[in-house]
Amino acid sequence: MLARIILVIYIIFINFLGIASMASDKIRAMERRFRIPESVLLTIAIIGGSIGSITGMFLFHHKIRKAKFRFGLPAILVVQVGLIVLLRSMMTSIVFI
């Protein structure tokens, strides 16, 4: 039960970080300041923040013209959902001896 609570808190945090990083990078771009590297933005999505990153991308109209983000972030989300479905099906098919 504790593991589930920690997982939910992590998912909420990492998705908030995805939205916040897109907002921050957009503001920095408009002010012509030092930007957040694209690799950091993509890493946040890969480690679980894909929903937040996609939300931030469209909410702030940031990186939507770049194919790496426009198609890459949804692809990351599809892979993550696929892994969750696969892991859940594996866990339900395990026979405990």
PDB file of C-alpha atoms in Angstrom:
ATOM      1  CA  MET A   1       0.000   0.000   0.000  1.00  0.00           C
ATOM      2  CA  LEU A   2       2.829   2.402   0.879  1.00  0.00           C
ATOM      3  CA  ALA A   3       4.501   1.637  -2.451  1.00  0.00           C
ATOM      4  CA  ARG A   4       1.335   2.706  -4.299  1.00  0.00           C
ATOM      5  CA  ILE A   5       1.157   5.976  -2.378  1.00  0.00           C
ATOM      6  CA  ILE A   6       4.807   6.701  -3.153  1.00  0.00           C
ATOM      7  CA  LEU A   7       4.226   5.850  -6.835  1.00  0.00           C
ATOM      8  CA  VAL A   8       1.203   8.177  -7.053  1.00  0.00           C
ATOM      9  CA  ILE A   9       3.129  11.015  -5.381  1.00  0.00           C
ATOM     10  CA  TYR A  10       6.043  10.447  -7.795  1.00  0.00           C
ATOM     11  CA  ILE A  11       3.770  10.491 -10.865  1.00  0.00           C
ATOM     12  CA  ILE A  12       2.072  13.699  -9.695  1.00  0.00           C
ATOM     13  CA  PHE A  13       5.437  15.343  -8.936  1.00  0.00           C
ATOM     14  CA  ILE A  14       7.156  14.348 -12.195  1.00  0.00           C
ATOM     15  CA  ASN A  15       4.185  15.471 -14.304  1.00  0.00           C
ATOM     16  CA  PHE A  16       4.051  18.801 -12.473  1.00  0.00           C
ATOM     17  CA  LEU A  17       7.777  19.092 -13.207  1.00  0.00           C
ATOM     18  CA  GLY A  18       7.031  18.427 -16.893  1.00  0.00           C
ATOM     19  CA  ILE A  19       4.506  21.274 -17.027  1.00  0.00           C
ATOM     20  CA  ALA A  20       6.748  23.606 -15.011  1.00  0.00           C
ATOM     21  CA  SER A  21       9.815  22.907 -17.167  1.00  0.00           C
ATOM     22  CA  MET A  22       7.898  23.679 -20.366  1.00  0.00           C
ATOM     23  CA  ALA A  23       6.574  26.914 -18.818  1.00  0.00           C
ATOM     24  CA  SER A  24      10.015  27.911 -17.569  1.00  0.00           C
ATOM     25  CA  ASP A  25      11.686  27.215 -20.914  1.00  0.00           C
ATOM     26  CA  LYS A  26       8.994  29.200 -22.745  1.00  0.00           C
ATOM     27  CA  ILE A  27       9.503  32.200 -20.444  1.00  0.00           C
ATOM     28  CA  ARG A  28      13.277  31.927 -20.815  1.00  0.00           C
ATOM     29  CA  ALA A  29      12.910  31.791 -24.607  1.00  0.00           C
ATOM     30  CA  MET A  30      10.776  34.939 -24.675  1.00  0.00           C
ATOM     31  CA  GLU A  31      13.290  36.744 -22.458  1.00  0.00           C
ATOM     32  CA  ARG A  32      16.223  35.438 -24.525  1.00  0.00           C
ATOM     33  CA  ARG A  33      17.813  33.890 -21.434  1.00  0.00           C
ATOM     34  CA  PHE A  34      19.681  30.620 -20.908  1.00  0.00           C
ATOM     35  CA  ARG A  35      17.348  27.772 -21.952  1.00  0.00           C
ATOM     36  CA  ILE A  36      16.604  24.344 -20.534  1.00  0.00           C
ATOM     37  CA  PRO A  37      18.307  21.782 -22.799  1.00  0.00           C
ATOM     38  CA  GLU A  38      15.980  19.686 -24.957  1.00  0.00           C
ATOM     39  CA  SER A  39      17.598  16.559 -23.525  1.00  0.00           C
ATOM     40  CA  VAL A  40      16.390  17.569 -20.042  1.00  0.00           C
ATOM     41  CA  LEU A  41      12.852  18.190 -21.295  1.00  0.00           C
ATOM     42  CA  LEU A  42      12.804  14.790 -23.005  1.00  0.00           C
ATOM     43  CA  THR A  43      14.316  13.038 -19.977  1.00  0.00           C
ATOM     44  CA  ILE A  44      11.547  14.375 -17.752  1.00  0.00           C
ATOM     45  CA  ALA A  45       9.025  12.858 -20.165  1.00  0.00           C
ATOM     46  CA  ILE A  46      10.873   9.533 -20.318  1.00  0.00           C
ATOM     47  CA  ILE A  47      11.042   9.104 -16.537  1.00  0.00           C
ATOM     48  CA  GLY A  48       7.280   9.440 -16.201  1.00  0.00           C
ATOM     49  CA  GLY A  49       6.375  13.045 -16.929  1.00  0.00           C
ATOM     50  CA  SER A  50       5.093  12.581 -20.467  1.00  0.00           C
ATOM     51  CA  ILE A  51       1.504  13.638 -19.688  1.00  0.00           C
ATOM     52  CA  GLY A  52       2.720  16.783 -17.937  1.00  0.00           C
ATOM     53  CA  SER A  53       5.206  17.562 -20.709  1.00  0.00           C
ATOM     54  CA  ILE A  54       2.552  17.156 -23.416  1.00  0.00           C
ATOM     55  CA  THR A  55       0.135  19.305 -21.401  1.00  0.00           C
ATOM     56  CA  GLY A  56       2.779  22.001 -20.925  1.00  0.00           C
ATOM     57  CA  MET A  57       3.778  21.857 -24.576  1.00  0.00           C
ATOM     58  CA  PHE A  58       0.250  22.628 -25.766  1.00  0.00           C
ATOM     59  CA  LEU A  59      -0.747  24.869 -22.863  1.00  0.00           C
ATOM     60  CA  PHE A  60       2.216  27.204 -23.429  1.00  0.00           C
ATOM     61  CA  HIS A  61       2.511  26.598 -27.218  1.00  0.00           C
ATOM     62  CA  HIS A  62       6.107  25.574 -26.672  1.00  0.00           C
ATOM     63  CA  LYS A  63       8.087  23.185 -28.882  1.00  0.00           C
ATOM     64  CA  ILE A  64       4.972  22.240 -30.867  1.00  0.00           C
ATOM     65  CA  ARG A  65       6.683  22.853 -34.200  1.00  0.00           C
ATOM     66  CA  LYS A  66       9.576  20.516 -33.418  1.00  0.00           C
ATOM     67  CA  ALA A  67       8.896  16.981 -34.627  1.00  0.00           C
ATOM     68  CA  LYS A  68      11.019  15.608 -31.801  1.00  0.00           C
ATOM     69  CA  PHE A  69       8.457  16.942 -29.340  1.00  0.00           C
ATOM     70  CA  ARG A  70       5.256  16.929 -31.395  1.00  0.00           C
ATOM     71  CA  PHE A  71       5.602  13.229 -32.219  1.00  0.00           C
ATOM     72  CA  GLY A  72       8.226  12.129 -29.699  1.00  0.00           C
ATOM     73  CA  LEU A  73       6.334  12.992 -26.517  1.00  0.00           C
ATOM     74  CA  PRO A  74       3.143  11.152 -27.570  1.00  0.00           C
ATOM     75  CA  ALA A  75       5.312   8.191 -28.647  1.00  0.00           C
ATOM     76  CA  ILE A  76       6.926   8.138 -25.201  1.00  0.00           C
ATOM     77  CA  LEU A  77       3.461   8.166 -23.629  1.00  0.00           C
ATOM     78  CA  VAL A  78       2.303   5.262 -25.831  1.00  0.00           C
ATOM     79  CA  VAL A  79       5.379   3.224 -24.849  1.00  0.00           C
ATOM     80  CA  GLN A  80       4.791   4.003 -21.157  1.00  0.00           C
ATOM     81  CA  VAL A  81       1.135   2.952 -21.345  1.00  0.00           C
ATOM     82  CA  GLY A  82       2.170  -0.196 -23.217  1.00  0.00           C
ATOM     83  CA  LEU A  83       4.700  -1.061 -20.515  1.00  0.00           C
ATOM     84  CA  ILE A  84       2.102  -0.525 -17.795  1.00  0.00           C
ATOM     85  CA  VAL A  85      -0.384  -2.807 -19.581  1.00  0.00           C
ATOM     86  CA  LEU A  86       2.320  -5.439 -20.134  1.00  0.00           C
ATOM     87  CA  LEU A  87       3.498  -5.339 -16.515  1.00  0.00           C
ATOM     88  CA  ARG A  88      -0.061  -5.527 -15.188  1.00  0.00           C
ATOM     89  CA  SER A  89      -0.851  -8.523 -17.385  1.00  0.00           C
ATOM     90  CA  MET A  90       2.357 -10.226 -16.270  1.00  0.00           C
ATOM     91  CA  MET A  91       1.563  -9.582 -12.621  1.00  0.00           C
ATOM     92  CA  THR A  92      -1.940 -11.050 -12.903  1.00  0.00           C
ATOM     93  CA  SER A  93      -0.666 -14.145 -14.709  1.00  0.00           C
ATOM     94  CA  ILE A  94       1.978 -15.012 -12.096  1.00  0.00           C
ATOM     95  CA  VAL A  95       1.005 -18.114 -10.177  1.00  0.00           C
ATOM     96  CA  PHE A  96       2.184 -17.998  -6.606  1.00  0.00           C
ATOM     97  CA  ILE A  97       3.387 -21.359  -5.331  1.00  0.00           C
TER      98      ILE A  97
END
